[in-house]
XYZ file of C-alpha atoms in Angstrom:
292
model
C -47.454 -15.777 -12.571
C -46.208 -13.213 -10.053
C -43.273 -14.033 -7.783
C -42.541 -11.759 -4.852
C -39.086 -10.269 -4.361
C -38.694 -12.168 -1.070
C -39.594 -15.439 -2.741
C -37.108 -14.815 -5.532
C -34.389 -14.043 -2.991
C -35.185 -17.226 -1.074
C -35.009 -19.249 -4.297
C -31.578 -17.850 -5.128
C -30.281 -18.499 -1.624
C -31.524 -22.069 -1.367
C -30.843 -23.271 -4.892
C -27.574 -24.359 -6.421
C -27.785 -21.710 -9.126
C -25.038 -19.154 -9.615
C -25.644 -15.609 -8.347
C -26.815 -12.973 -10.804
C -23.915 -11.705 -12.880
C -21.720 -9.749 -13.088
C -20.638 -10.569 -9.544
C -17.534 -10.758 -7.407
C -17.374 -14.112 -5.670
C -15.128 -14.388 -2.622
C -13.709 -17.538 -1.084
C -13.574 -16.387 2.542
C -11.520 -19.307 3.946
C -8.860 -18.693 1.264
C -8.902 -14.985 2.031
C -8.449 -15.710 5.730
C -5.545 -17.990 4.862
C -3.655 -15.382 2.835
C -3.995 -12.746 5.542
C -2.907 -15.234 8.212
C 0.161 -16.328 6.215
C 1.292 -12.744 5.690
C 0.783 -11.963 9.366
C 2.814 -15.035 10.303
C 5.654 -13.909 8.022
C 5.960 -10.471 9.617
C 5.581 -11.927 13.105
C 8.549 -14.177 12.325
C 10.904 -11.752 10.586
C 9.841 -8.210 11.588
C 7.272 -8.252 14.416
C 7.150 -4.453 14.559
C 5.092 -4.143 11.378
C 1.930 -2.553 10.011
C -0.101 -4.446 7.431
C -2.338 -2.289 5.276
C -4.720 -3.043 2.421
C -4.360 -1.280 -0.925
C -7.777 0.239 -1.707
C -6.919 0.700 -5.381
C -6.676 -3.068 -5.809
C -10.341 -3.633 -5.045
C -12.445 -1.115 -3.056
C -15.393 -3.473 -2.488
C -16.837 -2.258 0.843
C -17.283 -5.795 2.213
C -13.663 -6.585 1.402
C -12.421 -3.377 3.025
C -14.473 -4.174 6.113
C -12.986 -7.673 6.206
C -9.455 -6.241 6.180
C -10.316 -3.556 8.738
C -11.765 -6.099 11.157
C -8.530 -8.117 10.972
C -6.371 -5.169 11.883
C -5.130 -4.111 8.451
C -4.787 -0.383 7.972
C -6.128 1.496 4.947
C -3.642 2.376 2.177
C -5.125 5.063 -0.066
C -3.844 7.101 -3.013
C -6.523 9.744 -3.527
C -8.909 12.007 -1.657
C -11.798 9.781 -2.692
C -10.144 6.685 -1.249
C -9.257 8.577 1.934
C -12.883 9.611 2.386
C -14.035 6.055 1.623
C -11.789 4.757 4.395
C -13.353 7.201 6.858
C -16.866 6.269 5.689
C -16.108 2.573 6.231
C -14.963 3.005 9.807
C -11.248 3.782 9.663
C -9.890 6.479 11.934
C -7.339 8.878 10.377
C -4.477 7.482 12.460
C -4.990 4.093 10.777
C -4.761 5.456 7.220
C -1.618 5.511 5.074
C -1.984 8.327 2.555
C 0.105 7.857 -0.609
C 0.057 9.016 -4.224
C 0.983 12.237 -6.067
C -2.526 13.750 -6.339
C -3.385 14.664 -2.757
C -5.438 17.838 -2.574
C -4.305 20.804 -0.490
C -7.316 20.492 1.817
C -7.130 16.722 2.330
C -3.373 16.812 2.965
C -3.883 19.524 5.596
C -6.626 17.478 7.237
C -4.594 14.264 7.211
C -1.574 16.035 8.748
C -3.687 17.483 11.542
C -5.461 14.199 12.244
C -2.407 11.968 12.432
C -2.401 9.833 9.278
C 0.843 8.360 7.987
C 1.644 10.428 4.903
C 4.182 9.709 2.184
C 4.722 12.782 0.004
C 5.041 12.095 -3.725
C 4.950 15.501 -5.453
C 6.891 18.746 -5.115
C 3.739 20.741 -4.408
C 3.018 18.421 -1.478
C 6.438 19.234 -0.046
C 5.767 22.979 -0.391
C 2.283 22.617 1.089
C 3.628 20.661 4.065
C 6.269 23.317 4.689
C 3.476 25.912 4.536
C 1.352 23.930 6.990
C 4.272 23.812 9.430
C 4.089 27.604 9.728
C 0.423 27.280 10.761
C 1.294 24.731 13.449
C 4.478 26.068 15.068
C 3.857 24.101 18.247
C 3.188 20.821 16.441
C 5.826 18.274 15.534
C 5.012 17.456 11.923
C 6.552 14.313 10.452
C 6.081 12.827 6.985
C 7.568 10.187 4.724
C 8.981 10.629 1.242
C 8.532 8.281 -1.674
C 11.879 7.466 -3.255
C 12.373 7.165 -7.002
C 15.224 4.668 -7.337
C 16.685 2.773 -10.281
C 15.387 -0.787 -10.021
C 17.081 -1.799 -13.279
C 20.497 -0.953 -11.855
C 19.998 -3.474 -9.051
C 17.767 -6.045 -10.755
C 18.130 -5.933 -14.565
C 14.955 -6.887 -16.395
C 12.729 -6.638 -13.326
C 11.212 -3.190 -13.809
C 7.827 -2.952 -15.533
C 8.935 0.395 -16.984
C 12.159 -1.009 -18.428
C 14.953 1.503 -18.853
C 12.534 4.401 -18.437
C 12.482 5.842 -14.949
C 9.440 5.613 -12.711
C 7.142 8.647 -12.572
C 6.698 8.329 -8.821
C 8.705 9.699 -5.922
C 11.787 11.880 -5.590
C 14.910 10.789 -7.419
C 17.663 9.785 -5.037
C 20.485 10.427 -7.526
C 19.803 13.786 -9.185
C 19.265 15.889 -6.071
C 15.448 15.966 -5.957
C 15.219 13.797 -2.847
C 17.799 15.922 -1.068
C 15.994 19.112 -2.077
C 12.749 17.775 -0.614
C 14.486 16.787 2.622
C 16.125 20.214 2.871
C 12.883 22.145 2.274
C 10.998 20.111 4.867
C 13.762 20.255 7.463
C 14.060 24.023 6.998
C 10.368 24.297 7.855
C 10.801 22.131 10.951
C 9.212 19.023 9.421
C 10.877 15.741 10.345
C 11.448 12.958 7.802
C 9.785 10.001 9.534
C 9.879 7.402 6.780
C 10.866 6.324 3.298
C 8.447 4.766 0.830
C 10.298 2.405 -1.513
C 7.600 0.710 -3.618
C 8.481 -0.306 -7.182
C 6.462 -2.576 -9.452
C 8.282 -5.671 -10.646
C 7.811 -7.872 -13.687
C 8.348 -11.187 -11.883
C 7.959 -12.799 -8.483
C 11.615 -12.228 -7.609
C 12.381 -11.504 -3.953
C 15.509 -9.689 -5.173
C 13.386 -6.615 -5.887
C 12.442 -6.330 -2.227
C 15.971 -6.999 -1.042
C 17.127 -4.235 -3.406
C 14.476 -1.806 -2.137
C 15.624 -2.394 1.431
C 19.279 -2.074 0.415
C 18.672 1.272 -1.305
C 16.726 2.475 1.737
C 19.638 1.528 3.981
C 22.045 3.453 1.740
C 19.844 6.560 1.838
C 19.382 6.360 5.598
C 23.136 6.124 6.132
C 24.195 8.760 3.604
C 21.574 11.314 4.746
C 21.862 10.592 8.465
C 18.151 9.831 8.805
C 16.464 8.397 11.884
C 13.223 6.827 10.739
C 10.023 5.790 12.461
C 9.122 3.500 9.580
C 10.230 1.915 6.341
C 7.367 1.517 3.875
C 8.278 -1.205 1.383
C 4.972 -0.966 -0.502
C 3.123 -3.881 -2.044
C 3.360 -5.847 -5.259
C 4.088 -9.167 -3.581
C 2.965 -12.311 -5.341
C 0.740 -14.636 -3.369
C 0.011 -18.260 -4.145
C -1.538 -21.202 -2.380
C 1.562 -23.346 -2.812
C 5.154 -23.026 -3.955
C 7.718 -20.264 -3.823
C 8.247 -17.481 -3.229
C 6.337 -17.340 0.035
C 5.515 -14.345 2.192
C 8.275 -15.550 4.495
C 10.754 -15.332 1.608
C 9.804 -11.716 0.885
C 9.944 -10.460 4.465
C 13.202 -12.298 5.151
C 14.733 -10.666 2.049
C 13.660 -7.200 3.225
C 15.126 -7.873 6.648
C 18.406 -8.971 5.065
C 18.497 -5.918 2.798
C 18.429 -3.384 5.632
C 21.167 -5.249 7.504
C 22.198 -3.445 10.669
C 21.102 -0.033 9.437
C 17.759 -0.233 11.212
C 16.826 -1.533 14.623
C 13.649 -3.440 13.830
C 12.494 -3.017 17.419
C 12.275 0.746 16.920
C 11.547 1.035 13.183
C 8.187 -0.125 11.880
C 7.969 -2.021 8.591
C 4.907 -1.019 6.559
C 3.482 -3.369 3.931
C 0.766 -2.410 1.445
C -0.425 -5.647 -0.184
C -3.378 -5.786 -2.510
C -3.394 -8.397 -5.260
C -1.202 -10.773 -3.279
C -4.076 -11.128 -0.795
C -7.136 -11.053 -3.034
C -6.104 -12.265 -6.506
C -6.652 -15.937 -5.694
C -9.633 -15.733 -3.265
C -11.657 -13.283 -5.381
C -13.213 -14.184 -8.738
C -15.201 -12.101 -11.193
C -18.158 -14.085 -12.537
C -19.909 -13.068 -15.754
C -22.449 -14.565 -18.145
C -22.197 -15.138 -21.878
C -25.197 -13.402 -23.422
C -24.359 -13.791 -27.084
C -21.905 -15.461 -29.458
C -21.195 -13.863 -32.846
C -19.286 -15.130 -35.845
C -16.963 -12.521 -37.344
C -15.320 -14.525 -40.142
């Protein structure tokens, strides 16, 4: 018996059967709830904030469109992700461009088009200084990712243990200062610090520490920032602690009086904390084998 494609589609839509697998299944009301709770937390503790969605967490186009339509910016870490954001309707000025593998061409384009850029490799610093000579009348401004010692502030919290992170410019051995000096010499302003570190637990202390270190760097280097990018890595749950309010309040406490939150934007880059609970991966068992 022949069944048309339209008839098969209608059968799937009207029956109680599961969708063909493998499939990502999204609980939209839950997803709405997580975004709303995070927005409420920043509105309460740091109203001058930008929420962005981490593409690397899950680049499903529908999911990206959902975040875009609710005002979340795109947070990308590669040329491919940057181009995906453009293809899915983001304008460059609503893209946060992170990661250590930016290409020369894409970095140049993002600088010219007004993206928020956090440099994460020495070549990116040199390229940006080079670009400044091509745009003498422009006022270039970038952020720098900071490599800081999470274990010194929160023992046992770092996913890398006693080994240092591979990302960012070390704030203790002179690399951060060298990057600042090279950029300033080329007329490039340091507009932000990117403080993200992965943590092994749900502890809000990690975020308080990140903000504290940022405050120390701002004070010791005499920086005036447009933004503080705290990254992502938050834990999200339907109930219980810590809540999004706990995290944002801890960040606010960590910076103390160093920053005027009316003039300095807080950037958040959540991924899993928004989608881990509302999104499920469904698969089918096609075979069972005995191996002993």
